[in-house]
Amino acid sequence: MSSNPLPLTSLNHISLVCRSVDRSLEFYHNILGFFPIRRPGSFDFDGAWVFNYGIGIHLLQSENPESMLKKNEINPKDNHISFQCESMDSVEMMLKEIKIEYVKRRVEEGGIEVEQLFFHDPDGFMIEICNCDNLPVVPIVGEPVFACARAGILSRCIPTIQVNNDLPSFIN
C-alpha cells in the first residue's frame, strides 16, 4: 500500500437513500437550508440533489421504502453529518418550535466547550448541529495546526502550533 494519500481536494457530496425523496427534499430545504440543484437527466432512478455550505447531498429514492429500518432512538454515537452554526440557542429554539425531537450534548476538552444538538432526518439519518469550530484541529504528529473561523476558508487560517512531542495534555 502506498504511503501517499489519494490526491483529494474536498468532500463533494454524500448520498442518502430515502423512503420519500419529496419528504426528504422538503426537510433538507426547509429545515437545513439546502437548495435544489440540477441532477443529470440520464439517471434511470428517482432522486434529487441539494447543495449548500460547500457540500452536496444526493437524495436517492429507495427501491423498497417499506423495508428501510426506522431509527427512533437518537444516539449521538451513530453515523451522522455535522453542521456548524452561528447560534446554538437559535437552532435549539427553532427545533423546539417545529417540534423536532433532539438530544443535547456538551463536550468539554481542555477548558473548551462544544455544544451539540442531534436529531434525525425523515429517514432516521442523524444530523448534528454544533459549535465544533471551538475545538482546535490538532494532528497527532508532525503537522502545523490551523485555527479557522469556518472550515474551507484556508486563506484565513492561521498556523497556531507546530505539533511534535509537545502535545496538548488532552491528547496524551
PDB file of C-alpha atoms in Angstrom:
ATOM      1  CA  MET A   1       0.000   0.000   0.000  1.00  0.00           C
ATOM      2  CA  SER A   2       1.289   3.443  -0.900  1.00  0.00           C
ATOM      3  CA  SER A   3       2.259   5.803   1.903  1.00  0.00           C
ATOM      4  CA  ASN A   4       0.883   8.736  -0.120  1.00  0.00           C
ATOM      5  CA  PRO A   5      -2.816   9.526   0.250  1.00  0.00           C
ATOM      6  CA  LEU A   6      -5.069   9.927  -2.749  1.00  0.00           C
ATOM      7  CA  PRO A   7      -4.796  13.415  -4.303  1.00  0.00           C
ATOM      8  CA  LEU A   8      -8.156  14.634  -2.987  1.00  0.00           C
ATOM      9  CA  THR A   9      -9.264  18.260  -2.838  1.00  0.00           C
ATOM     10  CA  SER A  10     -12.528  18.316  -0.880  1.00  0.00           C
ATOM     11  CA  LEU A  11     -15.676  16.471   0.117  1.00  0.00           C
ATOM     12  CA  ASN A  12     -18.155  16.807  -2.770  1.00  0.00           C
ATOM     13  CA  HIS A  13     -21.352  15.127  -1.574  1.00  0.00           C
ATOM     14  CA  ILE A  14     -22.944  12.412   0.468  1.00  0.00           C
ATOM     15  CA  SER A  15     -25.743  10.181  -0.786  1.00  0.00           C
ATOM     16  CA  LEU A  16     -28.727   9.208   1.328  1.00  0.00           C
ATOM     17  CA  VAL A  17     -31.316   6.582   0.423  1.00  0.00           C
ATOM     18  CA  CYS A  18     -34.803   7.886   1.260  1.00  0.00           C
ATOM     19  CA  ARG A  19     -38.279   6.449   1.789  1.00  0.00           C
ATOM     20  CA  SER A  20     -39.645   9.541   0.058  1.00  0.00           C
ATOM     21  CA  VAL A  21     -37.385  11.874  -1.912  1.00  0.00           C
ATOM     22  CA  ASP A  22     -40.105  14.556  -1.767  1.00  0.00           C
ATOM     23  CA  ARG A  23     -40.310  14.440   2.027  1.00  0.00           C
ATOM     24  CA  SER A  24     -36.508  14.450   2.382  1.00  0.00           C
ATOM     25  CA  LEU A  25     -36.160  17.282  -0.131  1.00  0.00           C
ATOM     26  CA  GLU A  26     -38.621  19.341   1.910  1.00  0.00           C
ATOM     27  CA  PHE A  27     -36.651  18.620   5.119  1.00  0.00           C
ATOM     28  CA  TYR A  28     -33.204  19.436   3.703  1.00  0.00           C
ATOM     29  CA  HIS A  29     -34.529  22.571   2.015  1.00  0.00           C
ATOM     30  CA  ASN A  30     -36.851  23.993   4.700  1.00  0.00           C
ATOM     31  CA  ILE A  31     -35.080  22.815   7.859  1.00  0.00           C
ATOM     32  CA  LEU A  32     -31.381  22.746   6.945  1.00  0.00           C
ATOM     33  CA  GLY A  33     -31.341  25.423   4.235  1.00  0.00           C
ATOM     34  CA  PHE A  34     -30.139  23.370   1.268  1.00  0.00           C
ATOM     35  CA  PHE A  35     -31.355  24.384  -2.180  1.00  0.00           C
ATOM     36  CA  PRO A  36     -32.216  22.020  -5.038  1.00  0.00           C
ATOM     37  CA  ILE A  37     -29.719  21.800  -7.888  1.00  0.00           C
ATOM     38  CA  ARG A  38     -29.940  20.170 -11.296  1.00  0.00           C
ATOM     39  CA  ARG A  39     -29.162  16.490 -11.436  1.00  0.00           C
ATOM     40  CA  PRO A  40     -28.246  14.628 -14.639  1.00  0.00           C
ATOM     41  CA  GLY A  41     -31.333  13.622 -16.604  1.00  0.00           C
ATOM     42  CA  SER A  42     -29.660  10.415 -17.735  1.00  0.00           C
ATOM     43  CA  PHE A  43     -30.202   8.763 -14.342  1.00  0.00           C
ATOM     44  CA  ASP A  44     -32.790   5.992 -14.537  1.00  0.00           C
ATOM     45  CA  PHE A  45     -33.843   6.250 -10.883  1.00  0.00           C
ATOM     46  CA  ASP A  46     -35.661   8.854  -8.803  1.00  0.00           C
ATOM     47  CA  GLY A  47     -33.715  11.286  -6.714  1.00  0.00           C
ATOM     48  CA  ALA A  48     -32.901  14.911  -6.020  1.00  0.00           C
ATOM     49  CA  TRP A  49     -29.720  16.844  -5.407  1.00  0.00           C
ATOM     50  CA  VAL A  50     -29.390  19.682  -2.910  1.00  0.00           C
ATOM     51  CA  PHE A  51     -26.439  21.935  -2.129  1.00  0.00           C
ATOM     52  CA  ASN A  52     -25.290  24.441   0.487  1.00  0.00           C
ATOM     53  CA  TYR A  53     -22.421  25.073   2.895  1.00  0.00           C
ATOM     54  CA  GLY A  54     -19.956  23.803   0.303  1.00  0.00           C
ATOM     55  CA  ILE A  55     -21.404  20.277   0.193  1.00  0.00           C
ATOM     56  CA  GLY A  56     -23.978  18.416  -1.860  1.00  0.00           C
ATOM     57  CA  ILE A  57     -26.455  15.873  -0.595  1.00  0.00           C
ATOM     58  CA  HIS A  58     -27.806  13.391  -3.127  1.00  0.00           C
ATOM     59  CA  LEU A  59     -31.211  12.072  -2.098  1.00  0.00           C
ATOM     60  CA  LEU A  60     -31.925   8.679  -3.673  1.00  0.00           C
ATOM     61  CA  GLN A  61     -35.353   7.074  -3.724  1.00  0.00           C
ATOM     62  CA  SER A  62     -35.329   3.655  -2.091  1.00  0.00           C
ATOM     63  CA  GLU A  63     -36.447   0.833  -4.357  1.00  0.00           C
ATOM     64  CA  ASN A  64     -38.178  -0.740  -1.377  1.00  0.00           C
ATOM     65  CA  PRO A  65     -39.047   2.021   1.134  1.00  0.00           C
ATOM     66  CA  GLU A  66     -41.151  -0.276   3.354  1.00  0.00           C
ATOM     67  CA  SER A  67     -38.080  -2.406   4.110  1.00  0.00           C
ATOM     68  CA  MET A  68     -35.988   0.520   5.342  1.00  0.00           C
ATOM     69  CA  LEU A  69     -35.292   0.398   9.072  1.00  0.00           C
ATOM     70  CA  LYS A  70     -36.688   3.333  11.030  1.00  0.00           C
ATOM     71  CA  LYS A  71     -34.416   4.646  13.757  1.00  0.00           C
ATOM     72  CA  ASN A  72     -36.320   6.048  16.700  1.00  0.00           C
ATOM     73  CA  GLU A  73     -33.572   6.405  19.304  1.00  0.00           C
ATOM     74  CA  ILE A  74     -31.357   9.457  18.892  1.00  0.00           C
ATOM     75  CA  ASN A  75     -27.876   8.090  19.531  1.00  0.00           C
ATOM     76  CA  PRO A  76     -25.081  10.676  19.189  1.00  0.00           C
ATOM     77  CA  LYS A  77     -22.615   7.829  18.544  1.00  0.00           C
ATOM     78  CA  ASP A  78     -24.495   6.774  15.394  1.00  0.00           C
ATOM     79  CA  ASN A  79     -23.349   7.677  11.878  1.00  0.00           C
ATOM     80  CA  HIS A  80     -24.087  11.347  11.248  1.00  0.00           C
ATOM     81  CA  ILE A  81     -23.193  14.500   9.393  1.00  0.00           C
ATOM     82  CA  SER A  82     -22.374  17.611  11.390  1.00  0.00           C
ATOM     83  CA  PHE A  83     -23.016  21.260  10.593  1.00  0.00           C
ATOM     84  CA  GLN A  84     -21.571  24.356  12.259  1.00  0.00           C
ATOM     85  CA  CYS A  85     -23.943  27.109  13.277  1.00  0.00           C
ATOM     86  CA  GLU A  86     -23.758  30.730  14.386  1.00  0.00           C
ATOM     87  CA  SER A  87     -26.035  30.359  17.420  1.00  0.00           C
ATOM     88  CA  MET A  88     -26.790  27.134  19.232  1.00  0.00           C
ATOM     89  CA  ASP A  89     -29.564  28.889  21.184  1.00  0.00           C
ATOM     90  CA  SER A  90     -31.305  29.945  17.949  1.00  0.00           C
ATOM     91  CA  VAL A  91     -31.061  26.437  16.483  1.00  0.00           C
ATOM     92  CA  GLU A  92     -32.426  24.848  19.648  1.00  0.00           C
ATOM     93  CA  MET A  93     -35.305  27.339  19.771  1.00  0.00           C
ATOM     94  CA  MET A  94     -36.186  26.629  16.122  1.00  0.00           C
ATOM     95  CA  LEU A  95     -36.085  22.856  16.657  1.00  0.00           C
ATOM     96  CA  LYS A  96     -38.486  23.272  19.584  1.00  0.00           C
ATOM     97  CA  GLU A  97     -40.810  25.491  17.515  1.00  0.00           C
ATOM     98  CA  ILE A  98     -41.037  22.977  14.684  1.00  0.00           C
ATOM     99  CA  LYS A  99     -41.299  20.087  17.150  1.00  0.00           C
ATOM    100  CA  ILE A 100     -38.235  18.151  16.040  1.00  0.00           C
ATOM    101  CA  GLU A 101     -37.070  15.818  18.794  1.00  0.00           C
ATOM    102  CA  TYR A 102     -33.385  16.244  19.609  1.00  0.00           C
ATOM    103  CA  VAL A 103     -30.712  15.263  22.111  1.00  0.00           C
ATOM    104  CA  LYS A 104     -28.406  17.905  23.556  1.00  0.00           C
ATOM    105  CA  ARG A 105     -24.801  17.173  24.499  1.00  0.00           C
ATOM    106  CA  ARG A 106     -21.928  19.262  25.774  1.00  0.00           C
ATOM    107  CA  VAL A 107     -18.277  18.293  25.411  1.00  0.00           C
ATOM    108  CA  GLU A 108     -15.548  19.939  27.462  1.00  0.00           C
ATOM    109  CA  GLU A 109     -11.953  19.396  26.475  1.00  0.00           C
ATOM    110  CA  GLY A 110      -9.037  21.333  27.909  1.00  0.00           C
ATOM    111  CA  GLY A 111     -11.266  24.201  29.020  1.00  0.00           C
ATOM    112  CA  ILE A 112     -13.005  24.446  25.636  1.00  0.00           C
ATOM    113  CA  GLU A 113     -16.742  23.720  25.483  1.00  0.00           C
ATOM    114  CA  VAL A 114     -18.605  22.433  22.458  1.00  0.00           C
ATOM    115  CA  GLU A 115     -22.390  22.239  22.348  1.00  0.00           C
ATOM    116  CA  GLN A 116     -24.109  19.647  20.155  1.00  0.00           C
ATOM    117  CA  LEU A 117     -27.703  19.015  19.085  1.00  0.00           C
ATOM    118  CA  PHE A 118     -28.556  15.670  17.455  1.00  0.00           C
ATOM    119  CA  PHE A 119     -31.749  14.828  15.559  1.00  0.00           C
ATOM    120  CA  HIS A 120     -32.961  12.669  12.686  1.00  0.00           C
ATOM    121  CA  ASP A 121     -33.956  13.478   9.149  1.00  0.00           C
ATOM    122  CA  PRO A 122     -37.232  11.874   7.924  1.00  0.00           C
ATOM    123  CA  ASP A 123     -35.439   8.566   7.289  1.00  0.00           C
ATOM    124  CA  GLY A 124     -33.597   8.359  10.586  1.00  0.00           C
ATOM    125  CA  PHE A 125     -30.224   9.637   9.352  1.00  0.00           C
ATOM    126  CA  MET A 126     -28.537  11.540  12.190  1.00  0.00           C
ATOM    127  CA  ILE A 127     -27.902  15.266  11.897  1.00  0.00           C
ATOM    128  CA  GLU A 128     -25.646  17.125  14.345  1.00  0.00           C
ATOM    129  CA  ILE A 129     -25.586  20.883  14.766  1.00  0.00           C
ATOM    130  CA  CYS A 130     -22.651  22.167  16.794  1.00  0.00           C
ATOM    131  CA  ASN A 131     -20.171  24.884  17.518  1.00  0.00           C
ATOM    132  CA  CYS A 132     -17.345  22.386  16.965  1.00  0.00           C
ATOM    133  CA  ASP A 133     -15.079  25.025  15.449  1.00  0.00           C
ATOM    134  CA  ASN A 134     -14.338  25.993  19.075  1.00  0.00           C
ATOM    135  CA  LEU A 135     -12.034  22.942  19.210  1.00  0.00           C
ATOM    136  CA  PRO A 136      -8.644  23.314  17.529  1.00  0.00           C
ATOM    137  CA  VAL A 137      -7.716  20.763  14.886  1.00  0.00           C
ATOM    138  CA  VAL A 138      -4.666  19.082  16.420  1.00  0.00           C
ATOM    139  CA  PRO A 139      -2.887  16.470  14.311  1.00  0.00           C
ATOM    140  CA  ILE A 140      -1.304  13.702  16.338  1.00  0.00           C
ATOM    141  CA  VAL A 141       2.214  14.231  14.904  1.00  0.00           C
ATOM    142  CA  GLY A 142       4.302  16.450  12.686  1.00  0.00           C
ATOM    143  CA  GLU A 143       1.898  18.895  11.033  1.00  0.00           C
ATOM    144  CA  PRO A 144       1.092  22.519  11.814  1.00  0.00           C
ATOM    145  CA  VAL A 145      -2.262  23.194  13.445  1.00  0.00           C
ATOM    146  CA  PHE A 146      -4.670  25.694  11.939  1.00  0.00           C
ATOM    147  CA  ALA A 147      -7.433  27.560  13.689  1.00  0.00           C
ATOM    148  CA  CYS A 148     -10.123  28.579  11.208  1.00  0.00           C
ATOM    149  CA  ALA A 149     -13.212  30.699  11.722  1.00  0.00           C
ATOM    150  CA  ARG A 150     -15.042  28.430   9.281  1.00  0.00           C
ATOM    151  CA  ALA A 151     -13.899  25.284   7.514  1.00  0.00           C
ATOM    152  CA  GLY A 152     -12.974  25.652   3.879  1.00  0.00           C
ATOM    153  CA  ILE A 153     -11.596  29.178   4.152  1.00  0.00           C
ATOM    154  CA  LEU A 154      -7.947  28.188   4.120  1.00  0.00           C
ATOM    155  CA  SER A 155      -6.692  31.642   3.185  1.00  0.00           C
ATOM    156  CA  ARG A 156      -8.000  32.902   6.543  1.00  0.00           C
ATOM    157  CA  CYS A 157      -6.460  30.107   8.576  1.00  0.00           C
ATOM    158  CA  ILE A 158      -3.530  30.997  10.785  1.00  0.00           C
ATOM    159  CA  PRO A 159      -0.930  28.440  11.881  1.00  0.00           C
ATOM    160  CA  THR A 160      -1.072  28.345  15.666  1.00  0.00           C
ATOM    161  CA  ILE A 161       1.063  25.414  16.864  1.00  0.00           C
ATOM    162  CA  GLN A 162       3.769  23.198  15.425  1.00  0.00           C
ATOM    163  CA  VAL A 163       2.866  19.757  16.729  1.00  0.00           C
ATOM    164  CA  ASN A 164       5.684  17.433  17.699  1.00  0.00           C
ATOM    165  CA  ASN A 165       6.335  15.740  21.027  1.00  0.00           C
ATOM    166  CA  ASP A 166       4.763  18.668  22.902  1.00  0.00           C
ATOM    167  CA  LEU A 167       1.181  17.508  22.545  1.00  0.00           C
ATOM    168  CA  PRO A 168      -1.548  19.303  24.487  1.00  0.00           C
ATOM    169  CA  SER A 169      -2.438  17.492  27.713  1.00  0.00           C
ATOM    170  CA  PHE A 170      -5.849  16.360  26.456  1.00  0.00           C
ATOM    171  CA  ILE A 171      -4.166  14.414  23.598  1.00  0.00           C
ATOM    172  CA  ASN A 172      -1.758  12.473  25.857  1.00  0.00           C
TER     173      ASN A 172
END
